[in-house]
Amino acid sequence: MNYIIDGYNLLHQVRVIRSRHVAPHELEKGRRSLIGQLRGKFAKLPGQVKVVFDAMRAPGDVSPRVTHHGIEIFFTLKEEADDFIERLIDEASNPEEWTVVSNDARLREAARWKGCPHMDCLDFWEWVQTRPTEETVEEEKPDDLSADEIDRWMKEFDGLNESDDIKKLNPNEFEFEE
């Protein structure tokens, strides 16, 4: 079985996130916790778990799609997460193989209409907690970086080879090309 998960809906329903107005670092902490738990339970199902987060108000440097240990994570930058999930449901070639995890009535109806099974967030979460932890699959290599991403990382690590703190760690281990 494959899963399309309404990420923030699940986090709110299982009380990882307790209010609508949450600081960005708390959202990040909640997302990491959720993905970590899913990764441990679904490591052997790469590409069969999709988690969708609403990111319309996210900073511009957020990547719209990330794969982490086989879990596909989508940040909807130009549309509401519910619209994106509905589109995933509509585009599914075998909708009966995708279970939609959300308490959102609109998404549950869209799943039912298309023939996708759907699951209540609490029921899904309880089921996930009883599922045995799987061995982690090898981390997928990321797709090639864009020129903007390369520039951003080059700026982030600019001057690292000059850092005395880095050289103190083990000066023989670091040989930097000039």
PDB file of C-alpha atoms in Angstrom, residues 95-156:
ATOM      1  CA  PRO A  95      -5.839   5.185  -7.063  1.00  0.00           C
ATOM      2  CA  GLU A  96      -6.935   2.081  -5.163  1.00  0.00           C
ATOM      3  CA  GLU A  97      -3.252   1.559  -4.235  1.00  0.00           C
ATOM      4  CA  TRP A  98      -2.939   4.980  -2.536  1.00  0.00           C
ATOM      5  CA  THR A  99      -4.323   5.572   0.948  1.00  0.00           C
ATOM      6  CA  VAL A 100      -4.995   9.227   1.786  1.00  0.00           C
ATOM      7  CA  VAL A 101      -4.208  10.072   5.411  1.00  0.00           C
ATOM      8  CA  SER A 102      -6.132  13.165   6.530  1.00  0.00           C
ATOM      9  CA  ASN A 103      -9.047  14.219   8.694  1.00  0.00           C
ATOM     10  CA  ASP A 104      -9.914  16.923   6.165  1.00  0.00           C
ATOM     11  CA  ALA A 105     -13.457  16.218   4.902  1.00  0.00           C
ATOM     12  CA  ARG A 106     -12.663  17.620   1.453  1.00  0.00           C
ATOM     13  CA  LEU A 107      -9.673  15.286   0.986  1.00  0.00           C
ATOM     14  CA  ARG A 108     -11.524  12.270   2.349  1.00  0.00           C
ATOM     15  CA  GLU A 109     -14.345  12.953  -0.147  1.00  0.00           C
ATOM     16  CA  ALA A 110     -11.867  13.407  -3.021  1.00  0.00           C
ATOM     17  CA  ALA A 111     -10.233  10.094  -2.095  1.00  0.00           C
ATOM     18  CA  ARG A 112     -13.574   8.322  -1.911  1.00  0.00           C
ATOM     19  CA  TRP A 113     -14.676   9.809  -5.245  1.00  0.00           C
ATOM     20  CA  LYS A 114     -11.476   8.638  -6.980  1.00  0.00           C
ATOM     21  CA  GLY A 115     -11.500   5.198  -5.321  1.00  0.00           C
ATOM     22  CA  CYS A 116      -8.576   5.754  -2.928  1.00  0.00           C
ATOM     23  CA  PRO A 117      -8.838   4.290   0.537  1.00  0.00           C
ATOM     24  CA  HIS A 118      -8.572   6.925   3.260  1.00  0.00           C
ATOM     25  CA  MET A 119      -7.518   6.760   6.865  1.00  0.00           C
ATOM     26  CA  ASP A 120      -8.156   8.956   9.877  1.00  0.00           C
ATOM     27  CA  CYS A 121      -4.926  10.542  11.180  1.00  0.00           C
ATOM     28  CA  LEU A 122      -5.184   9.033  14.674  1.00  0.00           C
ATOM     29  CA  ASP A 123      -5.924   5.569  13.294  1.00  0.00           C
ATOM     30  CA  PHE A 124      -2.968   5.853  10.925  1.00  0.00           C
ATOM     31  CA  TRP A 125      -0.670   7.100  13.693  1.00  0.00           C
ATOM     32  CA  GLU A 126      -1.668   4.293  16.059  1.00  0.00           C
ATOM     33  CA  TRP A 127      -1.081   1.790  13.259  1.00  0.00           C
ATOM     34  CA  VAL A 128       2.338   3.335  12.473  1.00  0.00           C
ATOM     35  CA  GLN A 129       3.352   3.096  16.140  1.00  0.00           C
ATOM     36  CA  THR A 130       2.654  -0.655  16.188  1.00  0.00           C
ATOM     37  CA  ARG A 131       4.479  -1.281  12.912  1.00  0.00           C
ATOM     38  CA  PRO A 132       7.961  -2.800  13.343  1.00  0.00           C
ATOM     39  CA  THR A 133      10.900  -0.534  12.629  1.00  0.00           C
ATOM     40  CA  GLU A 134      12.663  -1.392   9.387  1.00  0.00           C
ATOM     41  CA  GLU A 135      16.297  -1.138   8.482  1.00  0.00           C
ATOM     42  CA  THR A 136      17.057   2.136   6.778  1.00  0.00           C
ATOM     43  CA  VAL A 137      17.616   2.015   3.061  1.00  0.00           C
ATOM     44  CA  GLU A 138      20.716   3.707   1.726  1.00  0.00           C
ATOM     45  CA  GLU A 139      20.234   7.455   1.373  1.00  0.00           C
ATOM     46  CA  GLU A 140      19.380   8.426  -2.175  1.00  0.00           C
ATOM     47  CA  LYS A 141      21.784  10.738  -3.894  1.00  0.00           C
ATOM     48  CA  PRO A 142      20.149  14.105  -4.440  1.00  0.00           C
ATOM     49  CA  ASP A 143      19.381  15.292  -7.913  1.00  0.00           C
ATOM     50  CA  ASP A 144      21.945  17.625  -9.440  1.00  0.00           C
ATOM     51  CA  LEU A 145      21.990  20.991  -7.728  1.00  0.00           C
ATOM     52  CA  SER A 146      20.851  24.063  -9.583  1.00  0.00           C
ATOM     53  CA  ALA A 147      23.298  26.906 -10.175  1.00  0.00           C
ATOM     54  CA  ASP A 148      21.488  28.961  -7.494  1.00  0.00           C
ATOM     55  CA  GLU A 149      21.828  26.141  -4.964  1.00  0.00           C
ATOM     56  CA  ILE A 150      25.532  25.727  -5.764  1.00  0.00           C
ATOM     57  CA  ASP A 151      26.076  29.479  -5.309  1.00  0.00           C
ATOM     58  CA  ARG A 152      24.190  29.429  -2.006  1.00  0.00           C
ATOM     59  CA  TRP A 153      26.326  26.540  -0.653  1.00  0.00           C
ATOM     60  CA  MET A 154      29.544  28.116  -1.919  1.00  0.00           C
ATOM     61  CA  LYS A 155      28.677  31.301  -0.012  1.00  0.00           C
ATOM     62  CA  GLU A 156      27.696  29.285   3.061  1.00  0.00           C
TER      63      GLU A 156
END
